[in-house]
PDB file of C-alpha atoms in Angstrom:
ATOM      1  CA  MET D 161       5.776 -16.695  12.851  1.00 41.00           C
ATOM      2  CA  SER D 162       6.431 -13.284  11.319  1.00 50.00           C
ATOM      3  CA  ASN D 163       7.639 -12.370   7.852  1.00 63.00           C
ATOM      4  CA  ILE D 164       7.917  -8.601   8.219  1.00 80.00           C
ATOM      5  CA  VAL D 165      11.517  -7.607   7.610  1.00 88.00           C
ATOM      6  CA  TYR D 166      11.659  -5.087  10.491  1.00 88.00           C
ATOM      7  CA  ASP D 167      10.928  -7.845  13.018  1.00 86.00           C
ATOM      8  CA  TYR D 168      14.336  -9.434  12.427  1.00 90.00           C
ATOM      9  CA  LYS D 169      18.025  -8.766  12.991  1.00 91.00           C
ATOM     10  CA  ASN D 170      19.202 -11.880  11.106  1.00 93.00           C
ATOM     11  CA  TYR D 171      18.469 -12.008   7.390  1.00 95.00           C
ATOM     12  CA  LYS D 172      18.617 -15.811   7.217  1.00 94.00           C
ATOM     13  CA  THR D 173      15.983 -16.232   9.911  1.00 93.00           C
ATOM     14  CA  TYR D 174      13.835 -13.703   8.075  1.00 93.00           C
ATOM     15  CA  LEU D 175      14.162 -15.465   4.703  1.00 94.00           C
ATOM     16  CA  ASN D 176      13.604 -18.954   6.130  1.00 92.00           C
ATOM     17  CA  GLU D 177      10.445 -17.897   7.979  1.00 90.00           C
ATOM     18  CA  LYS D 178       9.201 -15.833   5.053  1.00 90.00           C
ATOM     19  CA  ILE D 179       9.571 -18.776   2.691  1.00 90.00           C
ATOM     20  CA  GLU D 180       7.979 -21.138   5.228  1.00 87.00           C
ATOM     21  CA  ALA D 181       4.951 -18.834   5.516  1.00 83.00           C
ATOM     22  CA  MET D 182       4.325 -18.810   1.766  1.00 83.00           C
ATOM     23  CA  PRO D 183       1.710 -21.077   0.117  1.00 80.00           C
ATOM     24  CA  SER D 184       2.533 -24.813   0.294  1.00 85.00           C
ATOM     25  CA  ARG D 185       5.172 -23.875   2.903  1.00 84.00           C
ATOM     26  CA  GLY D 186       7.274 -22.229   0.215  1.00 85.00           C
ATOM     27  CA  ARG D 187       7.609 -25.244  -2.049  1.00 89.00           C
ATOM     28  CA  GLY D 188       9.453 -24.195  -5.209  1.00 90.00           C
ATOM     29  CA  VAL D 189      10.431 -20.760  -3.866  1.00 92.00           C
ATOM     30  CA  ARG D 190      14.120 -21.624  -3.479  1.00 93.00           C
ATOM     31  CA  LEU D 191      14.202 -22.805  -7.091  1.00 93.00           C
ATOM     32  CA  LYS D 192      12.714 -19.514  -8.246  1.00 94.00           C
ATOM     33  CA  MET D 193      15.174 -17.608  -6.054  1.00 94.00           C
ATOM     34  CA  ALA D 194      18.035 -19.530  -7.635  1.00 94.00           C
ATOM     35  CA  LYS D 195      16.874 -18.533 -11.104  1.00 94.00           C
ATOM     36  CA  ALA D 196      16.561 -14.896 -10.017  1.00 94.00           C
ATOM     37  CA  LEU D 197      20.080 -14.967  -8.532  1.00 95.00           C
ATOM     38  CA  ASN D 198      21.477 -17.014 -11.436  1.00 94.00           C
ATOM     39  CA  CYS D 199      22.809 -19.732  -9.139  1.00 93.00           C
ATOM     40  CA  GLN D 200      22.089 -23.327  -8.111  1.00 93.00           C
ATOM     41  CA  THR D 201      19.255 -24.194  -5.724  1.00 92.00           C
ATOM     42  CA  ALA D 202      21.781 -26.040  -3.567  1.00 93.00           C
ATOM     43  CA  TYR D 203      23.630 -22.754  -3.070  1.00 94.00           C
ATOM     44  CA  ILE D 204      20.460 -21.076  -1.763  1.00 94.00           C
ATOM     45  CA  SER D 205      19.995 -23.882   0.760  1.00 92.00           C
ATOM     46  CA  GLN D 206      23.668 -23.738   1.706  1.00 93.00           C
ATOM     47  CA  VAL D 207      23.485 -20.022   2.493  1.00 94.00           C
ATOM     48  CA  LEU D 208      20.228 -20.259   4.434  1.00 93.00           C
ATOM     49  CA  ASN D 209      21.373 -23.239   6.509  1.00 90.00           C
ATOM     50  CA  LYS D 210      25.140 -22.734   6.933  1.00 85.00           C
ATOM     51  CA  TYR D 211      27.750 -20.060   7.576  1.00 82.00           C
ATOM     52  CA  THR D 212      28.269 -18.728   4.044  1.00 91.00           C
ATOM     53  CA  HIS D 213      26.469 -15.528   3.056  1.00 95.00           C
ATOM     54  CA  PHE D 214      24.890 -13.916   0.031  1.00 95.00           C
ATOM     55  CA  SER D 215      26.821 -11.093  -1.597  1.00 95.00           C
ATOM     56  CA  LEU D 216      25.429  -7.552  -1.506  1.00 95.00           C
ATOM     57  CA  GLU D 217      24.737  -7.838  -5.240  1.00 95.00           C
ATOM     58  CA  GLN D 218      22.669 -10.948  -4.560  1.00 95.00           C
ATOM     59  CA  GLY D 219      20.971  -9.083  -1.722  1.00 95.00           C
ATOM     60  CA  VAL D 220      19.749  -6.495  -4.230  1.00 96.00           C
ATOM     61  CA  LYS D 221      18.286  -9.275  -6.389  1.00 95.00           C
ATOM     62  CA  ILE D 222      16.622 -10.821  -3.324  1.00 95.00           C
ATOM     63  CA  ASN D 223      14.991  -7.455  -2.608  1.00 92.00           C
ATOM     64  CA  GLN D 224      13.642  -7.450  -6.152  1.00 91.00           C
ATOM     65  CA  PHE D 225      12.537 -11.084  -5.892  1.00 92.00           C
ATOM     66  CA  PHE D 226      10.496 -10.474  -2.728  1.00 89.00           C
ATOM     67  CA  GLU D 227       9.346  -7.045  -3.965  1.00 85.00           C
ATOM     68  CA  HIS D 228      10.632  -5.162  -0.934  1.00 87.00           C
ATOM     69  CA  ASN D 229       9.934  -1.441  -1.025  1.00 82.00           C
ATOM     70  CA  LYS D 230      12.748   1.110  -0.701  1.00 84.00           C
ATOM     71  CA  GLU D 231      12.926   1.127   3.116  1.00 85.00           C
ATOM     72  CA  GLU D 232      12.492  -2.645   3.401  1.00 88.00           C
ATOM     73  CA  SER D 233      15.286  -3.100   0.847  1.00 91.00           C
ATOM     74  CA  ARG D 234      17.570  -0.815   2.812  1.00 92.00           C
ATOM     75  CA  PHE D 235      16.865  -2.675   6.073  1.00 94.00           C
ATOM     76  CA  PHE D 236      17.394  -6.082   4.446  1.00 95.00           C
ATOM     77  CA  LEU D 237      20.769  -5.036   3.026  1.00 96.00           C
ATOM     78  CA  LEU D 238      21.769  -3.757   6.455  1.00 96.00           C
ATOM     79  CA  MET D 239      20.897  -7.162   7.940  1.00 96.00           C
ATOM     80  CA  LEU D 240      23.014  -8.806   5.258  1.00 96.00           C
ATOM     81  CA  GLN D 241      25.931  -6.443   5.898  1.00 96.00           C
ATOM     82  CA  LEU D 242      25.620  -7.090   9.638  1.00 95.00           C
ATOM     83  CA  GLU D 243      26.196 -10.816   9.130  1.00 94.00           C
ATOM     84  CA  ARG D 244      29.063 -10.197   6.720  1.00 94.00           C
ATOM     85  CA  ALA D 245      30.793  -7.605   8.933  1.00 94.00           C
ATOM     86  CA  GLY D 246      34.274  -8.649  10.043  1.00 92.00           C
ATOM     87  CA  THR D 247      34.809  -6.379  13.047  1.00 95.00           C
ATOM     88  CA  LEU D 248      32.825  -5.452  16.138  1.00 94.00           C
ATOM     89  CA  ASP D 249      33.094  -1.746  15.262  1.00 95.00           C
ATOM     90  CA  LEU D 250      31.517  -2.337  11.858  1.00 96.00           C
ATOM     91  CA  LYS D 251      28.773  -4.490  13.373  1.00 94.00           C
ATOM     92  CA  LYS D 252      28.012  -1.753  15.882  1.00 95.00           C
ATOM     93  CA  PHE D 253      27.891   0.877  13.130  1.00 96.00           C
ATOM     94  CA  ILE D 254      25.424  -1.195  11.086  1.00 95.00           C
ATOM     95  CA  GLU D 255      23.273  -2.002  14.117  1.00 94.00           C
ATOM     96  CA  GLU D 256      23.014   1.731  14.874  1.00 94.00           C
ATOM     97  CA  GLN D 257      21.694   2.354  11.358  1.00 94.00           C
ATOM     98  CA  MET D 258      19.138  -0.426  11.779  1.00 93.00           C
ATOM     99  CA  ASP D 259      18.066   0.990  15.144  1.00 92.00           C
ATOM    100  CA  GLU D 260      17.600   4.423  13.551  1.00 90.00           C
ATOM    101  CA  ILE D 261      15.179   2.941  11.025  1.00 88.00           C
ATOM    102  CA  LEU D 262      13.257   1.100  13.756  1.00 87.00           C
ATOM    103  CA  LEU D 263      13.075   4.230  15.932  1.00 83.00           C
ATOM    104  CA  LYS D 264      11.791   6.255  12.990  1.00 79.00           C
ATOM    105  CA  ARG D 265       9.060   3.681  12.345  1.00 74.00           C
ATOM    106  CA  ALA D 266       8.133   3.585  16.039  1.00 70.00           C
ATOM    107  CA  ASP D 267       7.949   7.374  16.150  1.00 64.00           C
ATOM    108  CA  ILE D 268       5.575   7.472  13.184  1.00 58.00           C
ATOM    109  CA  LYS D 269       3.312   4.864  14.781  1.00 56.00           C
ATOM    110  CA  LYS D 270       3.391   6.794  18.073  1.00 54.00           C
ATOM    111  CA  ARG D 271       2.348  10.048  16.398  1.00 50.00           C
ATOM    112  CA  VAL D 272      -0.506   8.411  14.481  1.00 47.00           C
ATOM    113  CA  ASN D 273      -3.502   7.577  16.659  1.00 46.00           C
ATOM    114  CA  ILE D 274      -4.919   4.515  14.895  1.00 45.00           C
ATOM    115  CA  THR D 275      -8.237   4.775  16.739  1.00 48.00           C
ATOM    116  CA  ASN D 276      -9.052   8.191  15.253  1.00 60.00           C
ATOM    117  CA  THR D 277      -9.137   9.834  11.856  1.00 69.00           C
ATOM    118  CA  LEU D 278      -5.970  10.437   9.878  1.00 80.00           C
ATOM    119  CA  ALA D 279      -3.982  13.486  10.995  1.00 77.00           C
ATOM    120  CA  GLU D 280      -4.054  16.457   8.649  1.00 77.00           C
ATOM    121  CA  ASN D 281      -0.347  16.290   7.777  1.00 80.00           C
ATOM    122  CA  TYR D 282      -0.847  12.711   6.531  1.00 87.00           C
ATOM    123  CA  GLN D 283      -4.026  13.672   4.683  1.00 89.00           C
ATOM    124  CA  HIS D 284      -1.855  15.901   2.501  1.00 89.00           C
ATOM    125  CA  ILE D 285       0.010  12.808   1.289  1.00 91.00           C
ATOM    126  CA  TYR D 286      -3.106  10.613   1.050  1.00 93.00           C
ATOM    127  CA  TYR D 287      -4.912  13.063  -1.233  1.00 92.00           C
ATOM    128  CA  SER D 288      -1.865  14.048  -3.279  1.00 92.00           C
ATOM    129  CA  VAL D 289      -2.509  11.356  -5.924  1.00 93.00           C
ATOM    130  CA  TRP D 290      -5.654   9.383  -6.749  1.00 94.00           C
ATOM    131  CA  TYR D 291      -4.099   5.949  -6.334  1.00 95.00           C
ATOM    132  CA  TYR D 292      -3.526   6.339  -2.562  1.00 95.00           C
ATOM    133  CA  ALA D 293      -7.276   6.140  -1.973  1.00 93.00           C
ATOM    134  CA  ALA D 294      -7.723   3.533  -4.716  1.00 94.00           C
ATOM    135  CA  ILE D 295      -5.120   1.198  -3.196  1.00 96.00           C
ATOM    136  CA  HIS D 296      -6.518   1.819   0.293  1.00 95.00           C
ATOM    137  CA  ILE D 297     -10.030   0.753  -0.695  1.00 93.00           C
ATOM    138  CA  LEU D 298      -8.800  -2.139  -2.856  1.00 95.00           C
ATOM    139  CA  LEU D 299      -7.412  -3.714   0.329  1.00 95.00           C
ATOM    140  CA  SER D 300     -11.000  -4.415   1.358  1.00 93.00           C
ATOM    141  CA  ILE D 301     -11.399  -6.764  -1.641  1.00 93.00           C
ATOM    142  CA  PRO D 302      -9.823 -10.211  -1.042  1.00 92.00           C
ATOM    143  CA  LYS D 303      -8.443 -10.710  -4.554  1.00 93.00           C
ATOM    144  CA  TYR D 304      -6.619  -7.356  -4.439  1.00 94.00           C
ATOM    145  CA  GLN D 305      -4.850  -7.734  -1.096  1.00 94.00           C
ATOM    146  CA  THR D 306      -1.374  -8.266  -2.570  1.00 93.00           C
ATOM    147  CA  PRO D 307       0.886  -5.653  -4.206  1.00 92.00           C
ATOM    148  CA  LYS D 308       1.120  -7.672  -7.421  1.00 92.00           C
ATOM    149  CA  ALA D 309      -2.664  -7.934  -7.825  1.00 94.00           C
ATOM    150  CA  ILE D 310      -3.081  -4.199  -7.162  1.00 95.00           C
ATOM    151  CA  SER D 311      -0.306  -3.281  -9.599  1.00 94.00           C
ATOM    152  CA  GLU D 312      -1.855  -5.364 -12.365  1.00 94.00           C
ATOM    153  CA  TYR D 313      -5.366  -4.056 -11.726  1.00 93.00           C
ATOM    154  CA  LEU D 314      -4.524  -0.359 -11.530  1.00 94.00           C
ATOM    155  CA  ARG D 315      -1.730  -0.621 -14.127  1.00 93.00           C
ATOM    156  CA  ILE D 316       0.781   1.262 -11.997  1.00 93.00           C
ATOM    157  CA  PRO D 317       4.378   0.182 -11.186  1.00 92.00           C
ATOM    158  CA  ILE D 318       4.646  -2.257  -8.301  1.00 90.00           C
ATOM    159  CA  ASN D 319       7.275  -0.101  -6.560  1.00 88.00           C
ATOM    160  CA  LYS D 320       4.667   2.684  -6.282  1.00 91.00           C
ATOM    161  CA  VAL D 321       2.188   0.187  -4.842  1.00 94.00           C
ATOM    162  CA  HIS D 322       4.745  -0.852  -2.218  1.00 91.00           C
ATOM    163  CA  ASP D 323       5.443   2.780  -1.292  1.00 91.00           C
ATOM    164  CA  VAL D 324       1.733   3.523  -0.864  1.00 94.00           C
ATOM    165  CA  ILE D 325       1.125   0.375   1.190  1.00 93.00           C
ATOM    166  CA  SER D 326       4.063   1.294   3.437  1.00 90.00           C
ATOM    167  CA  PHE D 327       2.465   4.697   4.022  1.00 91.00           C
ATOM    168  CA  LEU D 328      -0.922   3.091   4.732  1.00 92.00           C
ATOM    169  CA  ILE D 329       0.626   0.707   7.262  1.00 89.00           C
ATOM    170  CA  GLU D 330       2.651   3.437   9.001  1.00 85.00           C
ATOM    171  CA  THR D 331      -0.476   5.573   9.413  1.00 87.00           C
ATOM    172  CA  GLY D 332      -2.720   2.715  10.558  1.00 87.00           C
ATOM    173  CA  LEU D 333      -4.840   2.818   7.395  1.00 91.00           C
ATOM    174  CA  ALA D 334      -3.687  -0.702   6.538  1.00 92.00           C
ATOM    175  CA  GLN D 335      -2.324  -3.742   8.335  1.00 89.00           C
ATOM    176  CA  GLN D 336      -0.351  -6.754   7.191  1.00 88.00           C
ATOM    177  CA  GLU D 337      -1.023 -10.424   7.866  1.00 84.00           C
ATOM    178  CA  GLY D 338       1.460 -12.711   6.170  1.00 78.00           C
ATOM    179  CA  GLU D 339       1.671 -11.837   2.481  1.00 81.00           C
ATOM    180  CA  ARG D 340      -1.686 -10.020   2.442  1.00 89.00           C
ATOM    181  CA  TYR D 341      -2.770  -6.515   3.423  1.00 93.00           C
ATOM    182  CA  PHE D 342      -6.062  -5.352   4.895  1.00 92.00           C
ATOM    183  CA  ILE D 343      -7.846  -2.114   5.811  1.00 91.00           C
ATOM    184  CA  GLY D 344      -6.506  -0.828   9.151  1.00 87.00           C
ATOM    185  CA  GLN D 345      -8.178   0.773  12.164  1.00 81.00           C
ATOM    186  CA  THR D 346      -7.465   4.397  11.278  1.00 80.00           C
ATOM    187  CA  ARG D 347     -10.353   6.102   9.517  1.00 78.00           C
ATOM    188  CA  ILE D 348     -10.219   9.004   7.111  1.00 79.00           C
ATOM    189  CA  HIS D 349     -12.928  11.637   6.751  1.00 73.00           C
ATOM    190  CA  LEU D 350     -12.824  15.059   5.199  1.00 75.00           C
ATOM    191  CA  ASP D 351     -14.830  17.893   6.662  1.00 71.00           C
ATOM    192  CA  LYS D 352     -16.456  20.103   4.013  1.00 71.00           C
ATOM    193  CA  ASN D 353     -14.109  22.910   5.094  1.00 76.00           C
ATOM    194  CA  SER D 354     -10.957  20.791   4.809  1.00 80.00           C
ATOM    195  CA  ILE D 355      -8.225  22.178   2.572  1.00 82.00           C
ATOM    196  CA  GLN D 356      -7.904  18.679   1.062  1.00 88.00           C
ATOM    197  CA  ILE D 357     -11.488  18.484  -0.222  1.00 87.00           C
ATOM    198  CA  ARG D 358     -10.685  20.269  -3.497  1.00 87.00           C
ATOM    199  CA  ARG D 359      -7.822  17.881  -4.244  1.00 89.00           C
ATOM    200  CA  HIS D 360     -10.064  14.904  -3.417  1.00 89.00           C
ATOM    201  CA  HIS D 361     -12.741  16.039  -5.878  1.00 89.00           C
ATOM    202  CA  THR D 362     -10.190  16.928  -8.541  1.00 91.00           C
ATOM    203  CA  ASN D 363      -8.471  13.536  -8.310  1.00 91.00           C
ATOM    204  CA  TRP D 364     -11.663  11.647  -9.042  1.00 89.00           C
ATOM    205  CA  ARG D 365     -13.064  14.049 -11.652  1.00 91.00           C
ATOM    206  CA  ASN D 366      -9.810  13.522 -13.529  1.00 91.00           C
ATOM    207  CA  GLN D 367     -10.329   9.776 -13.315  1.00 90.00           C
ATOM    208  CA  ALA D 368     -13.914  10.252 -14.512  1.00 91.00           C
ATOM    209  CA  MET D 369     -12.498  11.905 -17.650  1.00 91.00           C
ATOM    210  CA  VAL D 370     -10.243   8.875 -18.161  1.00 90.00           C
ATOM    211  CA  SER D 371     -13.312   6.642 -17.819  1.00 90.00           C
ATOM    212  CA  ILE D 372     -15.196   8.717 -20.408  1.00 90.00           C
ATOM    213  CA  ASP D 373     -12.338   8.236 -22.876  1.00 90.00           C
ATOM    214  CA  LYS D 374     -12.429   4.457 -22.299  1.00 86.00           C
ATOM    215  CA  ASN D 375     -16.146   4.462 -23.206  1.00 87.00           C
ATOM    216  CA  ASP D 376     -16.861   1.274 -21.238  1.00 87.00           C
ATOM    217  CA  GLU D 377     -20.506   0.234 -21.590  1.00 86.00           C
ATOM    218  CA  GLU D 378     -20.671  -0.705 -17.907  1.00 87.00           C
ATOM    219  CA  ASP D 379     -19.814   2.845 -16.802  1.00 89.00           C
ATOM    220  CA  LEU D 380     -22.390   5.594 -16.384  1.00 87.00           C
ATOM    221  CA  HIS D 381     -21.795   9.247 -17.195  1.00 89.00           C
ATOM    222  CA  TYR D 382     -24.458  11.919 -17.266  1.00 85.00           C
ATOM    223  CA  SER D 383     -24.033  15.602 -17.994  1.00 87.00           C
ATOM    224  CA  SER D 384     -26.740  18.122 -18.775  1.00 87.00           C
ATOM    225  CA  VAL D 385     -26.793  21.894 -19.027  1.00 88.00           C
ATOM    226  CA  ILE D 386     -30.226  23.061 -17.889  1.00 87.00           C
ATOM    227  CA  SER D 387     -32.214  26.205 -17.170  1.00 89.00           C
ATOM    228  CA  MET D 388     -34.643  26.114 -14.261  1.00 90.00           C
ATOM    229  CA  GLY D 389     -36.347  28.246 -11.637  1.00 90.00           C
ATOM    230  CA  LYS D 390     -34.266  29.433  -8.712  1.00 88.00           C
ATOM    231  CA  LYS D 391     -36.815  28.103  -6.207  1.00 90.00           C
ATOM    232  CA  ASP D 392     -36.538  24.574  -7.661  1.00 91.00           C
ATOM    233  CA  VAL D 393     -32.774  24.293  -7.281  1.00 89.00           C
ATOM    234  CA  PRO D 394     -32.946  23.407  -3.532  1.00 88.00           C
ATOM    235  CA  LEU D 395     -35.577  20.744  -4.357  1.00 90.00           C
ATOM    236  CA  LEU D 396     -33.297  19.174  -6.945  1.00 90.00           C
ATOM    237  CA  LYS D 397     -30.375  19.277  -4.535  1.00 87.00           C
ATOM    238  CA  GLU D 398     -32.492  17.634  -1.826  1.00 87.00           C
ATOM    239  CA  LYS D 399     -33.453  14.769  -4.167  1.00 89.00           C
ATOM    240  CA  LEU D 400     -29.832  14.225  -5.065  1.00 88.00           C
ATOM    241  CA  MET D 401     -28.863  14.208  -1.383  1.00 86.00           C
ATOM    242  CA  ARG D 402     -31.534  11.604  -0.671  1.00 88.00           C
ATOM    243  CA  ALA D 403     -30.263   9.516  -3.577  1.00 91.00           C
ATOM    244  CA  ILE D 404     -26.741   9.711  -2.134  1.00 87.00           C
ATOM    245  CA  GLU D 405     -27.976   8.512   1.260  1.00 87.00           C
ATOM    246  CA  GLU D 406     -29.839   5.638  -0.395  1.00 90.00           C
ATOM    247  CA  CYS D 407     -26.675   4.735  -2.302  1.00 91.00           C
ATOM    248  CA  ARG D 408     -24.628   4.852   0.899  1.00 86.00           C
ATOM    249  CA  ALA D 409     -27.050   2.409   2.534  1.00 88.00           C
ATOM    250  CA  ILE D 410     -26.680   0.004  -0.396  1.00 93.00           C
ATOM    251  CA  ILE D 411     -22.881   0.365  -0.348  1.00 90.00           C
ATOM    252  CA  LYS D 412     -22.731  -0.295   3.411  1.00 86.00           C
ATOM    253  CA  ASP D 413     -24.406  -3.700   3.089  1.00 89.00           C
ATOM    254  CA  SER D 414     -22.790  -4.660  -0.226  1.00 92.00           C
ATOM    255  CA  PRO D 415     -19.932  -7.245  -0.290  1.00 91.00           C
ATOM    256  CA  GLU D 416     -16.461  -5.978  -1.255  1.00 90.00           C
ATOM    257  CA  GLU D 417     -15.949  -7.364  -4.765  1.00 91.00           C
ATOM    258  CA  GLN D 418     -14.903  -4.559  -7.110  1.00 90.00           C
ATOM    259  CA  LEU D 419     -13.774  -0.933  -6.981  1.00 92.00           C
ATOM    260  CA  GLU D 420     -16.244   1.723  -8.151  1.00 92.00           C
ATOM    261  CA  VAL D 421     -16.124   5.520  -8.070  1.00 91.00           C
ATOM    262  CA  LEU D 422     -19.241   7.603  -7.393  1.00 91.00           C
ATOM    263  CA  THR D 423     -19.161  11.300  -8.332  1.00 89.00           C
ATOM    264  CA  ILE D 424     -22.178  13.610  -8.471  1.00 87.00           C
ATOM    265  CA  ASP D 425     -22.127  17.276  -9.469  1.00 85.00           C
ATOM    266  CA  LEU D 426     -24.722  20.007  -9.449  1.00 83.00           C
ATOM    267  CA  PHE D 427     -23.484  23.561  -9.835  1.00 82.00           C
ATOM    268  CA  LYS D 428     -24.396  26.861 -11.383  1.00 82.00           C
ATOM    269  CA  ILE D 429     -22.313  28.779 -13.902  1.00 73.00           C
TER     270      ILE D 429
END
């Protein structure tokens, strides 16, 4: 049983299976849908089980109710229009638009090798804003594997969360199982000579400044301007590198429970 909108051509089949796959087999979902659409629950059941159809205006509200992202919303409305179409020519026209979306998605998946690291052109998007990486890593924590939980935790609009998750899925960085999302097979690693490394560091130093302003007692910030012998600088750097490796070993074996950011700087002026 699937509940990914692109796996369907009939919007009723999609909605019925999506509701069925929800907790408690979707008990109470139709009532909530009715409130969102400002109609009776019996009308929801009538549409999903008989020949009548939702209006396009109701389709927009259904997109909002199920928190479809922009492309999912477009595809769902096309499915709705397909069922409402009164001529074969119109049905064919709508089906062609749906096929274009599916071909575009297939092409993206074909160009992204999910067994290797993320291609450079996609790295440009991934490192454009800090929350791409934040959302990506949050998917490794069970309680943050839904768009709503991520939106509330990071305090960013849910439509942005949906857009990022769509990107992560298309590039193999994430995968979907039912209503939840998980880390995908594609890996991302920046070489020290990558043109994205500066953006990566800048993104998280900016977030470190936000953390400093919050002044949370659980956070740790250390800055010190020092004078020291030139010959001792490599020794200090070596100790810091060892500390990083020790931290990486701890992180590797640590359970995924909360999101932390580790930044270390040592530089001369």
